[in-house]
Coordinates of C-alpha atoms and ligand atoms in Angstrom, one line a residue:
X234 CA 22.4 10.4 -4.0
X235 CA 19.7 8.6 -2.2
X236 CA 20.0 7.2 1.3
X237 CA 23.1 5.6 2.4
X238 CA 23.1 1.9 1.5
X239 CA 23.2 -0.7 4.2
X240 CA 26.4 -2.5 5.1
X241 CA 25.2 -5.8 3.5
X242 CA 25.2 -3.9 0.2
X243 CA 28.2 -1.8 0.8
X244 CA 30.6 -4.7 1.6
X245 CA 29.9 -5.9 -2.0
X246 CA 29.5 -2.7 -4.0
X247 CA 31.5 0.0 -2.3
X248 CA 34.5 1.3 -4.2
X249 CA 33.7 -0.6 -7.4
X250 CA 32.7 1.2 -10.6
X251 CA 30.8 -0.4 -13.5
X252 CA 33.3 0.5 -16.2
X253 CA 36.4 -0.8 -14.4
X254 CA 38.5 -3.7 -15.6
X255 CA 36.7 -4.3 -18.9
X256 CA 33.6 -5.1 -16.9
X257 CA 35.2 -7.8 -14.8
X258 CA 33.3 -8.3 -11.5
X259 CA 36.5 -8.5 -9.5
X260 CA 39.7 -6.4 -9.9
X261 CA 42.6 -8.2 -11.5
X262 CA 45.5 -9.3 -9.2
X263 CA 48.1 -6.9 -10.4
X264 CA 51.1 -9.2 -10.0
X265 CA 53.8 -6.8 -11.1
X266 CA 56.7 -5.4 -9.2
X267 CA 56.7 -2.1 -11.2
X268 CA 54.7 -0.2 -13.7
X269 CA 55.8 1.2 -17.1
X270 CA 55.3 4.9 -17.9
X271 CA 54.8 6.3 -21.4
X272 CA 56.9 9.4 -20.8
X273 CA 59.6 10.6 -18.5
X274 CA 57.3 13.5 -17.5
X275 CA 54.6 11.1 -16.4
X276 CA 56.9 9.1 -14.1
X277 CA 58.2 12.4 -12.6
X278 CA 54.6 13.6 -12.1
X279 CA 53.7 10.3 -10.4
X280 CA 56.7 10.7 -8.0
X281 CA 55.5 14.2 -7.3
X282 CA 52.0 12.8 -6.5
X283 CA 50.4 14.6 -9.4
X284 CA 48.9 11.4 -10.9
X285 CA 47.2 8.4 -9.4
X286 CA 49.4 6.1 -11.4
X287 CA 51.6 3.4 -9.8
X288 CA 55.4 3.1 -9.7
X289 CA 56.6 0.1 -7.7
X290 CA 54.7 -2.5 -5.6
X291 CA 56.4 -1.6 -2.3
X292 CA 54.8 1.9 -2.7
X293 CA 51.3 1.1 -4.1
X294 CA 49.5 -1.5 -6.1
X295 CA 46.2 -1.1 -8.1
X296 CA 44.6 -4.3 -6.5
X297 CA 45.5 -3.1 -3.0
X298 CA 44.1 0.3 -3.8
X299 CA 40.6 -1.1 -4.6
X300 CA 40.6 -2.8 -1.2
X301 CA 41.9 0.4 0.5
X302 CA 39.0 2.4 -1.0
X303 CA 36.5 -0.2 0.1
X304 CA 37.8 -0.4 3.7
X305 CA 38.0 3.4 4.1
X306 CA 34.4 3.6 3.0
X307 CA 33.2 0.8 5.2
X308 CA 34.8 2.4 8.3
X309 CA 33.6 5.9 7.4
X310 CA 37.2 7.1 6.9
X311 CA 38.8 9.4 4.3
X312 CA 41.7 7.1 3.3
X313 CA 43.4 3.8 4.0
X314 CA 46.7 2.0 3.5
X315 CA 46.7 -1.8 3.1
X316 CA 49.7 -3.6 4.6
X317 CA 51.2 -7.1 5.0
X318 CA 49.7 -7.7 8.4
X319 CA 47.8 -6.3 11.2
X320 CA 51.1 -5.9 13.1
X321 CA 52.5 -3.8 10.2
X322 CA 49.5 -1.5 10.4
X323 CA 49.9 -1.1 14.2
X324 CA 53.7 -0.6 14.1
X325 CA 53.6 1.9 11.2
X326 CA 50.8 3.9 12.8
X327 CA 52.4 4.1 16.2
X328 CA 55.9 5.0 14.9
X329 CA 54.5 7.7 12.7
X330 CA 53.1 9.4 15.8
X331 CA 56.1 8.8 18.1
X332 CA 59.6 9.9 18.6
X333 CA 62.1 8.7 21.2
X334 CA 61.2 10.1 24.6
X335 CA 57.4 10.1 23.8
X336 CA 54.7 8.2 25.6
X337 CA 51.2 6.9 24.7
X338 CA 48.4 5.6 26.8
X339 CA 46.9 2.2 26.0
X340 CA 44.5 -0.3 27.4
X341 CA 46.0 -3.4 29.0
X342 CA 43.7 -5.8 27.1
X343 CA 45.6 -6.0 23.9
X344 CA 46.4 -8.6 21.2
X345 CA 49.4 -10.6 22.3
X346 CA 51.9 -9.2 19.7
X347 CA 50.6 -5.7 20.2
X348 CA 51.4 -6.1 23.9
X349 CA 54.9 -7.3 23.2
X350 CA 55.6 -4.5 20.7
X351 CA 54.3 -1.8 23.2
X352 CA 55.8 -3.2 26.4
X353 CA 59.1 -4.6 25.2
X354 CA 60.1 -3.5 21.7
X355 CA 59.2 0.2 21.8
X356 CA 60.9 0.5 25.2
X357 CA 64.3 -0.2 23.5
X358 CA 63.7 3.0 21.5
X359 CA 62.9 5.2 24.5
X360 CA 59.2 5.1 24.0
X361 CA 56.9 4.4 27.0
X362 CA 53.5 2.7 26.8
X363 CA 51.4 3.6 29.8
X364 CA 49.1 0.7 30.3
X365 CA 45.8 1.2 32.1
X366 CA 42.8 -1.0 32.6
X367 CA 41.1 -0.8 29.2
X368 CA 37.7 0.1 30.6
X369 CA 38.9 2.5 33.3
X370 CA 38.5 6.0 31.8
X371 CA 39.6 7.8 35.0
X372 CA 42.9 5.9 34.9
X373 CA 43.2 6.5 31.2
X374 CA 42.9 10.3 31.7
X375 CA 45.3 10.3 34.7
X376 CA 48.0 8.5 32.6
X377 CA 48.1 11.4 30.0
X378 CA 51.2 13.6 30.4
X379 CA 52.8 16.3 28.3
X380 CA 54.7 13.6 26.5
X381 CA 51.6 11.6 25.5
X382 CA 51.0 11.4 21.7
X383 CA 47.9 9.2 21.4
X384 CA 45.4 6.9 23.1
X385 CA 45.2 3.3 21.9
X386 CA 42.4 0.9 22.5
X387 CA 40.8 -2.3 21.1
X388 CA 37.1 -2.3 20.5
X389 CA 36.8 -5.7 22.1
X390 CA 39.8 -6.9 24.2
X391 CA 41.0 -10.4 23.7
X392 CA 40.7 -12.7 25.6
X393 CA 39.2 -10.6 28.4
X394 CA 36.3 -9.7 26.1
X395 CA 36.1 -6.3 27.7
X396 CA 34.6 -3.3 25.8
X397 CA 36.0 0.2 26.5
X398 CA 33.7 3.2 26.2
X399 CA 35.2 4.6 22.9
X400 CA 33.1 7.7 23.1
X401 CA 34.5 8.7 26.5
X402 CA 38.0 7.7 25.5
X403 CA 37.7 10.0 22.4
X404 CA 36.3 12.9 24.5
X405 CA 39.2 12.5 26.9
X406 CA 41.8 12.2 24.2
X407 CA 40.5 15.2 22.2
X408 CA 40.4 17.3 25.4
X409 CA 44.1 16.8 25.6
X410 CA 44.8 17.4 21.9
X411 CA 45.4 13.7 21.3
X412 CA 44.0 11.3 18.7
X413 CA 42.3 8.1 19.6
X414 CA 43.6 5.0 17.7
X415 CA 41.3 1.9 17.7
X416 CA 42.1 -1.6 16.7
X417 CA 38.7 -2.7 15.5
X418 CA 39.7 -6.3 14.4
X419 CA 37.3 -8.2 16.7
X420 CA 34.3 -6.0 16.1
X421 CA 34.6 -5.3 12.3
X422 CA 32.7 -2.4 10.7
X423 CA 29.6 -4.6 10.8
X424 CA 29.4 -4.4 14.6
X425 CA 31.1 -1.1 15.3
X426 CA 32.4 1.9 13.3
X427 CA 34.8 3.5 15.8
X428 CA 35.0 6.7 13.7
X429 CA 31.3 7.3 14.4
X430 CA 32.2 7.2 18.1
X431 CA 35.0 9.7 17.9
X432 CA 38.0 7.6 16.9
X433 CA 40.6 9.3 14.6
X434 CA 42.4 6.2 13.3
X435 CA 41.1 2.7 12.9
X436 CA 43.3 -0.4 12.4
X437 CA 42.4 -3.9 11.4
X438 CA 44.1 -7.2 11.0
X439 CA 42.3 -8.1 7.8
X440 CA 43.6 -11.7 8.4
X441 CA 40.6 -12.2 10.8
X442 CA 37.0 -11.5 10.1
X443 CA 37.5 -9.2 7.1
X444 CA 39.0 -12.0 4.9
X445 CA 37.1 -14.5 7.0
X446 CA 38.5 -17.8 5.6
X447 CA 42.0 -18.1 7.1
X448 CA 43.6 -17.8 3.7
X449 CA 45.2 -14.3 3.6
X450 CA 47.2 -12.2 6.0
X451 CA 46.9 -8.4 5.9
X452 CA 46.3 -5.2 7.8
X453 CA 44.9 -1.8 7.2
X454 CA 45.1 1.7 8.7
X455 CA 42.1 3.9 8.1
X456 CA 42.3 7.7 8.7
X457 CA 39.2 9.5 9.7
X458 CA 40.8 12.6 8.2
X459 CA 39.4 15.0 10.8
X460 CA 42.0 15.3 13.6
X461 CA 43.4 18.8 14.1
X462 CA 47.2 18.2 14.5
X463 CA 48.5 20.8 16.9
X464 CA 52.0 22.2 16.8
X465 CA 52.6 21.6 20.5
X466 CA 52.3 17.8 20.4
X467 CA 52.8 17.1 16.7
X468 CA 55.4 19.4 15.1
X469 CA 56.4 16.5 12.8
X470 CA 52.9 16.3 11.4
X471 CA 52.7 19.9 10.2
X472 CA 54.6 19.5 6.9
X473 CA 52.2 16.6 6.1
X474 CA 49.2 18.8 7.0
X475 CA 50.4 21.3 4.4
X476 CA 50.8 18.7 1.8
X477 CA 47.7 16.5 2.5
X478 CA 45.4 18.4 4.8
X479 CA 43.2 15.9 6.8
X480 CA 45.1 12.9 5.5
X481 CA 48.4 14.1 7.0
X482 CA 48.8 11.1 9.3
X483 CA 48.0 8.6 6.6
X484 CA 50.5 10.3 4.3
X485 CA 53.2 10.2 7.0
X486 CA 52.5 6.6 7.8
X487 CA 52.8 5.7 4.1
X488 CA 55.6 8.0 3.0
X489 CA 58.0 7.7 6.0
X490 CA 57.2 4.3 7.4
X491 CA 55.3 1.9 5.3
X492 CA 57.2 2.2 2.1
X493 CA 60.6 2.4 3.8
X494 CA 60.1 -0.5 6.1
X495 CA 58.8 -2.5 3.2
X496 CA 55.5 -3.6 4.9
X497 CA 53.8 -4.1 1.6
X498 CA 50.6 -6.2 1.4
X499 CA 50.5 -8.8 -1.4
X500 CA 47.9 -8.1 -4.1
X501 CA 46.8 -11.8 -4.0
X502 CA 46.0 -11.3 -0.3
X503 CA 44.1 -8.1 -1.0
X504 CA 42.2 -9.9 -3.7
X505 CA 41.3 -12.8 -1.4
X506 CA 40.3 -10.3 1.3
X507 CA 38.0 -8.6 -1.1
X508 CA 36.2 -11.9 -1.9
X509 CA 35.9 -12.5 1.8
X510 CA 34.5 -9.0 2.4
X511 CA 31.6 -9.6 0.1
X512 CA 30.1 -11.9 2.7
X513 CA 31.3 -10.0 5.8
X514 CA 27.8 -8.9 6.9
X515 CA 26.1 -12.3 6.6
X516 CA 29.1 -14.0 8.2
X517 CA 29.1 -11.6 11.1
X518 CA 25.3 -12.1 11.6
X519 CA 26.0 -15.8 12.0
X520 CA 29.2 -15.4 14.1
X521 CA 27.3 -13.1 16.5
X522 CA 24.3 -15.3 16.8
X523 CA 26.3 -18.5 17.2
X524 CA 28.7 -16.9 19.7
X525 CA 25.7 -15.7 21.8
X526 CA 24.3 -19.3 21.8
X527 CA 27.7 -20.8 22.7
X528 CA 28.2 -18.4 25.5
X529 CA 24.8 -19.2 27.0
X530 CA 25.5 -23.0 26.6
X531 CA 28.8 -22.7 28.3
X532 CA 27.5 -20.4 31.1
X533 CA 24.9 -23.1 32.0
X534 CA 27.4 -26.1 31.8
X535 CA 28.4 -27.5 35.3
X536 CA 32.1 -28.0 34.2
X537 CA 32.5 -24.4 33.1
X538 CA 33.6 -22.0 35.9
X539 CA 33.4 -18.6 34.2
X540 CA 32.4 -17.3 30.8
X541 CA 33.8 -14.0 29.5
X542 CA 31.4 -12.7 26.8
X543 CA 30.0 -9.1 26.8
X544 CA 26.6 -10.4 25.7
X545 CA 25.9 -12.4 28.8
X546 CA 23.5 -11.0 31.4
X547 CA 25.7 -9.8 34.3
X548 CA 28.7 -9.0 32.1
X549 CA 30.2 -5.7 33.3
X550 CA 30.7 -4.8 29.6
X551 CA 27.2 -5.5 28.4
X552 CA 25.8 -1.9 28.7
X553 CA 28.8 -0.4 26.9
X554 CA 28.7 -3.1 24.2
X555 CA 24.9 -2.6 23.8
X556 CA 25.5 1.1 23.1
X557 CA 28.5 0.9 20.8
X558 CA 27.2 -2.1 18.9
X559 CA 23.7 -0.8 18.5
X560 CA 22.2 -4.1 19.8
X561 CA 23.6 -6.0 16.7
X562 CA 25.5 -8.4 18.9
X563 CA 28.6 -8.8 21.1
X564 CA 31.4 -10.3 19.1
X565 CA 32.3 -13.8 17.8
X566 CA 34.9 -14.7 20.4
X567 CA 34.0 -16.4 23.7
X568 CA 36.5 -17.1 26.5
X569 CA 35.8 -19.5 29.4
X570 CA 37.5 -21.3 32.3
X571 CA 37.6 -25.0 33.3
X572 CA 39.0 -26.5 36.4
X573 CA 42.6 -26.3 35.5
X574 CA 45.1 -26.6 32.6
X575 CA 44.9 -30.4 32.3
X576 CA 41.1 -30.0 32.0
X577 CA 41.6 -27.5 29.2
X578 CA 44.0 -29.8 27.4
X579 CA 41.6 -32.8 27.7
X580 CA 38.8 -30.6 26.4
X581 CA 40.8 -29.4 23.4
X582 CA 42.1 -32.9 22.6
X583 CA 38.6 -34.3 22.5
X584 CA 37.2 -31.8 20.1
X585 CA 36.3 -33.4 16.8
X586 CA 35.1 -30.7 14.5
X587 CA 36.5 -27.5 16.1
X588 CA 40.0 -26.6 14.8
X589 CA 42.8 -26.2 17.3
X590 CA 45.0 -23.4 16.0
X591 CA 46.3 -19.9 16.6
X592 CA 43.9 -17.7 14.7
X593 CA 40.5 -16.1 15.0
X594 CA 37.7 -14.7 12.8
X595 CA 37.7 -17.7 10.5
X596 CA 34.3 -19.1 9.3
X597 CA 35.4 -22.3 11.1
X598 CA 35.1 -22.6 14.8
X599 CA 38.6 -22.4 16.4
X600 CA 40.0 -23.1 19.8
X601 CA 43.2 -22.3 21.7
X602 CA 44.7 -22.5 25.2
X603 CA 46.4 -19.1 25.3
X604 CA 48.5 -19.7 28.5
X605 CA 50.4 -22.6 27.0
X606 CA 50.7 -21.2 23.4
X607 CA 50.7 -17.5 22.5
X608 CA 51.5 -16.5 26.1
X609 CA 54.0 -19.3 26.8
X610 CA 57.0 -17.1 27.2
X611 CA 55.3 -14.3 29.2
X612 CA 56.4 -13.8 32.8
X613 CA 53.7 -14.9 35.3
X614 CA 52.9 -11.4 36.6
X615 CA 52.3 -10.2 33.1
X616 CA 50.1 -13.2 32.3
X617 CA 48.1 -12.3 35.4
X618 CA 47.7 -8.7 34.4
X619 CA 46.4 -9.8 31.0
X620 CA 44.1 -12.4 32.6
X621 CA 45.9 -15.2 30.9
X622 CA 45.4 -18.0 33.4
X623 CA 46.1 -21.8 33.0
X624 CA 42.4 -22.6 33.2
X625 CA 41.4 -20.3 30.2
X626 CA 40.2 -21.5 26.8
X627 CA 39.4 -19.2 23.9
X628 CA 36.9 -20.0 21.3
X629 CA 36.4 -18.1 18.0
X630 CA 32.9 -19.2 17.1
X631 CA 32.4 -20.0 13.4
X632 CA 29.4 -20.0 11.1
X633 CA 28.7 -23.7 11.1
X634 CA 25.2 -24.8 12.4
X635 CA 25.1 -23.8 16.1
X636 CA 23.7 -27.3 17.0
X637 CA 26.9 -28.9 15.6
X638 CA 29.2 -26.5 17.3
X639 CA 27.5 -27.0 20.6
X640 CA 27.4 -30.8 20.1
X641 CA 31.2 -30.9 19.6
X642 CA 31.8 -28.7 22.7
X643 CA 29.3 -30.9 24.7
X644 CA 31.0 -34.2 23.9
X645 CA 34.5 -32.7 24.6
X646 CA 33.3 -31.3 27.9
X647 CA 31.9 -34.7 28.8
X648 CA 35.5 -36.1 28.5
X649 CA 37.0 -33.4 30.8
Ligands
LIG900 C1 45.5 -10.9 14.9 C2 45.4 -9.5 15.5 C3 46.4 -8.5 15.2 C4 47.6 -8.8 14.4 O1 47.3 -9.1 13.1 P1 48.2 -9.9 12.1 O2 47.5 -9.9 10.8 O3 48.3 -11.3 12.7 O4 49.5 -9.2 12.1 C5 46.2 -7.3 15.8 N1 45.1 -7.0 16.6 C6 44.2 -7.9 16.8 C7 43.0 -7.6 17.7 C8 44.3 -9.2 16.3 O5 43.3 -10.1 16.6

């Protein structure tokens, strides 16, 4: 093999072999609930894991498998499982590592549903999430106890747009015999490959940048395959280590959780996600360039009070972002504040091109007022802790011409 190919090439060609699918350039959408087997022995062998054949869609699907191989490769992992949503990937991963009475340490700058799952839902099952400031590595280490089972961070927090030092977090986690789980949705493997910085498990909502067109939901768990599962903290993992070696956790996630909860990803969505992935690198170049321009425009606008974007001069997260993202950029999402909630509403209502909806990572520019929508039912102290204030607007900057995005923002700001 020659040198490793660049990501622009890999997003298109990784995991695809010339002879596959009668020469088709895309995998078929295997829209079948179950697969026939020629002999009783073959089905038995497949149940035993001795063949790579398929049994039933809730377990595996050939279209999904192509996407899994591609995503594992793009993140530098050893294996992946595609699921119905990013939340399915997060839930299955965490529950495979936890039992009632356990704890884990997580940043407090988390996707909204992840926060609800960790703070409220897991609590009912006797699981404690210890929240720390996402970028405070001293607090992160101090929160680790004998009951801790993993450390959980997002590469770029949303909407704070903070960037934790993944390398330090990995060093701390590993020193305590714990894996580092990273939700890399906002960065994508174009901007950051957390496994290269020490992460053991990478999660994505493929609904966002990976599919890129707001047309498919999905999630993925990618296992780096290198964590040394120790008996002291992970006695449940040891039988899986015997069976699957480095892919013990992925096997546990799949065998115990994913297939029994029924969090199957639809092959049509996997197919759409693969088409989206072909253009991930060029889309991300444009998202990153446009977001940087938009952040600069907003920072200079007299009606804008504060802009949260790790690429801005003076951002406390710029140095870490520079290092983890190798100077490629700082993400495609920009958060900013106006005078108050009515000003935010007037701004959003006057936008003409930008879509007002609850999503991010689409090729179109999107806007939302988190306080009155996603975080509507959150108690006020929790909103404050998560930096969800009434004056905050979040933009997911798309790949349109930057002049047109800025013109729309400018005319809407004029109406505020
Ligand atoms: C959207 C999102 C999720 C959840 O993904 P779904 O596909 O909506 O379930 C998780 N993490 C982050 C960072 C997200 O942006």
